[in-house]
Amino acid sequence: MSDLVSHPIPGVGESLAAVVEISEPRAADLIDPAAELTRLTEGGVWAEGPVWLPAEGALMYSDVRADRGIRWSEAKSGEVWRSPNDHTNGNTLDREGRVLHCEHSNRRVARTEPDGTRAGLVDRYEGKRLNSPNDIVVKTDGTIWFTDPPYGIILPDEGTPAPQEQAGCFVFRFDPETGDLSVASDAIIHPNGLAFSPDESLMYVSDTSGGLDPKANHHIVVLEVVEGRRLEHPRVFKVMEPGVADGLRVDEHGNVWSSAFDGIHIISPGGTDLARIHVPEVTSNCVFGGADGRRLFITASSSLYTIHTKVIGSGVAARVLREAQASPARGPHG
Ligand code: MG
């Protein structure tokens, strides 16, 4: 389908047709094959970490390499809301609707309170500094799970070069109530994007080690969540091509919506390719949002894109969105 990936980059506010490539007919229940991809912003360097803010009707993301945070809404388009931005990468919502951040520069996970103040939650494991937290998700029990690959300490435009103190790159589980930080998995070379299955019995984690070493991995691993604390029995869920899977999300039916260099790949829980959304820039991540929760927002190099789908996301961030829909005047902060 090279005709699909040869699209020129459209102008801001412009849309591309013929971007959805259906591999399995059932994918038409997930996205209209005629859905168009609209470019919402421009001018970024490496857009990542999208999070939908239901209370504000806005989408926030990180322009990691330009070290700034961007906020988009229908009313204001894209605006720089924070610069410098601690080379923040992944963002997500906790159960209370507060935004959690992975900061490369500070090598920590941080949280923004409803009054706008931002403070670190955790930056060390067994007395040693984390590598550079990359992506983050909250479990329904309130625990915070994040990946810790080395990009922020080895790539000068993504953080501050420094020696790695940790013995590896782990998936961590952090309990904000007790302050307990534990290694959930040490089985992945460079863990990056992560998401639970809808029932939280499984976790999908991308391994982007192949981005720096062509002989290394460019796949998504699926692991079993054991006792709500550990990730065990890793197996390769999907080898991703072209490029690597960076960020990924799971929809309400358990399908995985993963980034790859050519856009978003939609993969069934059984590992079958269902469809692809071709994006004309190297794609890093996506998130479900919008007023109805069925818009997919896609970060890709210089830009934020959006496309309408027929499904909503799963997990805590999706639950916060549904709660905001149920009480739009009050919002998630009460
Ligand atoms: Mg990432």
PDB file of N, CA, C and O in Angstrom, residues 2 20 23 36 48 90 97 99 121 138 150 154-155 159 163 167 188 193 224 236 241 247 250 264-265 273 296 313 320:
ATOM      1  N   SER A   2       1.896   1.252  -0.857  1.00  0.00           N
ATOM      2  CA  SER A   2       2.810   2.380  -0.843  1.00  0.00           C
ATOM      3  C   SER A   2       2.112   3.671  -1.264  1.00  0.00           C
ATOM      4  O   SER A   2       2.548   4.758  -0.926  1.00  0.00           O
ATOM      5  N   VAL A  20      -6.796   4.907   5.782  1.00  0.00           N
ATOM      6  CA  VAL A  20      -7.104   3.694   6.549  1.00  0.00           C
ATOM      7  C   VAL A  20      -6.985   2.476   5.631  1.00  0.00           C
ATOM      8  O   VAL A  20      -7.676   2.384   4.619  1.00  0.00           O
ATOM      9  N   SER A  23      -7.151  -4.619   6.852  1.00  0.00           N
ATOM     10  CA  SER A  23      -6.628  -5.956   6.546  1.00  0.00           C
ATOM     11  C   SER A  23      -7.650  -7.043   6.859  1.00  0.00           C
ATOM     12  O   SER A  23      -7.637  -8.100   6.237  1.00  0.00           O
ATOM     13  N   GLU A  36     -11.057  10.304   7.651  1.00  0.00           N
ATOM     14  CA  GLU A  36      -9.958  11.153   7.206  1.00  0.00           C
ATOM     15  C   GLU A  36      -9.082  11.565   8.396  1.00  0.00           C
ATOM     16  O   GLU A  36      -9.558  11.713   9.523  1.00  0.00           O
ATOM     17  N   GLU A  48       5.389  13.576  21.372  1.00  0.00           N
ATOM     18  CA  GLU A  48       5.171  12.314  22.084  1.00  0.00           C
ATOM     19  C   GLU A  48       4.227  12.588  23.251  1.00  0.00           C
ATOM     20  O   GLU A  48       3.823  13.716  23.488  1.00  0.00           O
ATOM     21  N   GLY A  90       6.373  10.871  28.297  1.00  0.00           N
ATOM     22  CA  GLY A  90       5.017  10.363  28.441  1.00  0.00           C
ATOM     23  C   GLY A  90       4.212  11.109  29.497  1.00  0.00           C
ATOM     24  O   GLY A  90       4.752  11.615  30.486  1.00  0.00           O
ATOM     25  N   GLY A  97      -7.803  12.383  37.897  1.00  0.00           N
ATOM     26  CA  GLY A  97      -7.719  13.273  36.749  1.00  0.00           C
ATOM     27  C   GLY A  97      -6.499  14.172  36.755  1.00  0.00           C
ATOM     28  O   GLY A  97      -6.377  15.076  35.929  1.00  0.00           O
ATOM     29  N   VAL A  99      -2.553  15.024  36.072  1.00  0.00           N
ATOM     30  CA  VAL A  99      -1.641  14.576  35.021  1.00  0.00           C
ATOM     31  C   VAL A  99      -0.326  14.105  35.636  1.00  0.00           C
ATOM     32  O   VAL A  99       0.276  14.799  36.461  1.00  0.00           O
ATOM     33  N   LEU A 121       7.399  12.607  42.166  1.00  0.00           N
ATOM     34  CA  LEU A 121       6.869  11.514  42.998  1.00  0.00           C
ATOM     35  C   LEU A 121       7.948  10.490  43.314  1.00  0.00           C
ATOM     36  O   LEU A 121       8.019   9.973  44.421  1.00  0.00           O
ATOM     37  N   VAL A 138      -1.684   4.228  34.650  1.00  0.00           N
ATOM     38  CA  VAL A 138      -2.180   3.997  36.004  1.00  0.00           C
ATOM     39  C   VAL A 138      -3.124   2.807  35.993  1.00  0.00           C
ATOM     40  O   VAL A 138      -3.983   2.689  35.119  1.00  0.00           O
ATOM     41  N   PRO A 150      16.920   4.181  28.512  1.00  0.00           N
ATOM     42  CA  PRO A 150      18.013   5.135  28.770  1.00  0.00           C
ATOM     43  C   PRO A 150      18.016   6.382  27.885  1.00  0.00           C
ATOM     44  O   PRO A 150      18.953   7.173  27.964  1.00  0.00           O
ATOM     45  N   ILE A 154      21.237   9.227  27.181  1.00  0.00           N
ATOM     46  CA  ILE A 154      22.202   8.942  26.103  1.00  0.00           C
ATOM     47  C   ILE A 154      21.987   9.806  24.864  1.00  0.00           C
ATOM     48  O   ILE A 154      22.896   9.959  24.060  1.00  0.00           O
ATOM     49  N   LEU A 155      20.813  10.393  24.701  1.00  0.00           N
ATOM     50  CA  LEU A 155      20.541  11.250  23.546  1.00  0.00           C
ATOM     51  C   LEU A 155      20.525  12.704  24.010  1.00  0.00           C
ATOM     52  O   LEU A 155      19.638  13.121  24.759  1.00  0.00           O
ATOM     53  N   GLY A 159      17.475  14.998  26.743  1.00  0.00           N
ATOM     54  CA  GLY A 159      17.706  15.082  28.181  1.00  0.00           C
ATOM     55  C   GLY A 159      19.128  15.527  28.457  1.00  0.00           C
ATOM     56  O   GLY A 159      19.649  16.413  27.785  1.00  0.00           O
ATOM     57  N   PRO A 163      25.866   8.948  33.235  1.00  0.00           N
ATOM     58  CA  PRO A 163      26.038   7.496  33.387  1.00  0.00           C
ATOM     59  C   PRO A 163      24.740   6.843  33.843  1.00  0.00           C
ATOM     60  O   PRO A 163      23.969   7.432  34.605  1.00  0.00           O
ATOM     61  N   ALA A 167      20.926  -1.130  36.996  1.00  0.00           N
ATOM     62  CA  ALA A 167      21.543  -2.309  36.390  1.00  0.00           C
ATOM     63  C   ALA A 167      20.902  -2.690  35.062  1.00  0.00           C
ATOM     64  O   ALA A 167      21.434  -3.517  34.324  1.00  0.00           O
ATOM     65  N   ILE A 188      12.741  -6.881  29.418  1.00  0.00           N
ATOM     66  CA  ILE A 188      12.692  -6.156  28.150  1.00  0.00           C
ATOM     67  C   ILE A 188      13.917  -5.257  28.057  1.00  0.00           C
ATOM     68  O   ILE A 188      14.285  -4.585  29.026  1.00  0.00           O
ATOM     69  N   GLY A 193       6.562   2.133  25.360  1.00  0.00           N
ATOM     70  CA  GLY A 193       5.129   2.300  25.584  1.00  0.00           C
ATOM     71  C   GLY A 193       4.561   1.136  26.376  1.00  0.00           C
ATOM     72  O   GLY A 193       5.085   0.018  26.314  1.00  0.00           O
ATOM     73  N   GLU A 224       1.988 -11.360  31.703  1.00  0.00           N
ATOM     74  CA  GLU A 224       0.871 -11.593  32.619  1.00  0.00           C
ATOM     75  C   GLU A 224       1.083 -10.783  33.895  1.00  0.00           C
ATOM     76  O   GLU A 224       2.187 -10.752  34.444  1.00  0.00           O
ATOM     77  N   VAL A 236       6.643 -12.560  22.882  1.00  0.00           N
ATOM     78  CA  VAL A 236       6.519 -11.569  21.820  1.00  0.00           C
ATOM     79  C   VAL A 236       5.084 -11.588  21.301  1.00  0.00           C
ATOM     80  O   VAL A 236       4.573 -12.624  20.867  1.00  0.00           O
ATOM     81  N   GLU A 241       6.821  -3.503  12.134  1.00  0.00           N
ATOM     82  CA  GLU A 241       7.537  -2.962  10.982  1.00  0.00           C
ATOM     83  C   GLU A 241       6.584  -2.051  10.218  1.00  0.00           C
ATOM     84  O   GLU A 241       5.395  -2.372  10.114  1.00  0.00           O
ATOM     85  N   GLY A 247       4.778   4.434  21.538  1.00  0.00           N
ATOM     86  CA  GLY A 247       3.624   4.390  22.430  1.00  0.00           C
ATOM     87  C   GLY A 247       2.506   3.528  21.877  1.00  0.00           C
ATOM     88  O   GLY A 247       2.409   3.320  20.661  1.00  0.00           O
ATOM     89  N   VAL A 250      -4.781   0.548  24.364  1.00  0.00           N
ATOM     90  CA  VAL A 250      -5.692  -0.576  24.194  1.00  0.00           C
ATOM     91  C   VAL A 250      -7.109  -0.031  24.193  1.00  0.00           C
ATOM     92  O   VAL A 250      -7.465   0.794  25.050  1.00  0.00           O
ATOM     93  N   ILE A 264      -0.331   4.212  12.710  1.00  0.00           N
ATOM     94  CA  ILE A 264      -0.892   3.413  13.793  1.00  0.00           C
ATOM     95  C   ILE A 264      -1.325   2.052  13.251  1.00  0.00           C
ATOM     96  O   ILE A 264      -2.051   1.988  12.247  1.00  0.00           O
ATOM     97  N   HIS A 265      -0.879   0.980  13.911  1.00  0.00           N
ATOM     98  CA  HIS A 265      -1.306  -0.370  13.553  1.00  0.00           C
ATOM     99  C   HIS A 265      -2.331  -0.829  14.587  1.00  0.00           C
ATOM    100  O   HIS A 265      -2.087  -0.713  15.799  1.00  0.00           O
ATOM    101  N   ASP A 273      -3.112  -8.547  12.545  1.00  0.00           N
ATOM    102  CA  ASP A 273      -3.192  -7.189  12.004  1.00  0.00           C
ATOM    103  C   ASP A 273      -4.603  -6.945  11.491  1.00  0.00           C
ATOM    104  O   ASP A 273      -5.079  -7.654  10.601  1.00  0.00           O
ATOM    105  N   LEU A 296      -9.174   9.541  17.978  1.00  0.00           N
ATOM    106  CA  LEU A 296      -7.798   9.134  18.249  1.00  0.00           C
ATOM    107  C   LEU A 296      -6.888  10.314  17.920  1.00  0.00           C
ATOM    108  O   LEU A 296      -6.959  10.867  16.812  1.00  0.00           O
ATOM    109  N   GLY A 313     -11.193   4.174  24.466  1.00  0.00           N
ATOM    110  CA  GLY A 313     -10.053   3.528  25.085  1.00  0.00           C
ATOM    111  C   GLY A 313     -10.464   2.758  26.332  1.00  0.00           C
ATOM    112  O   GLY A 313     -11.612   2.839  26.796  1.00  0.00           O
ATOM    113  N   VAL A 320     -11.719   8.237  33.611  1.00  0.00           N
ATOM    114  CA  VAL A 320     -11.809   9.656  33.979  1.00  0.00           C
ATOM    115  C   VAL A 320     -12.609  10.414  32.923  1.00  0.00           C
ATOM    116  O   VAL A 320     -13.436  11.281  33.242  1.00  0.00           O
TER     117      VAL A 320
END
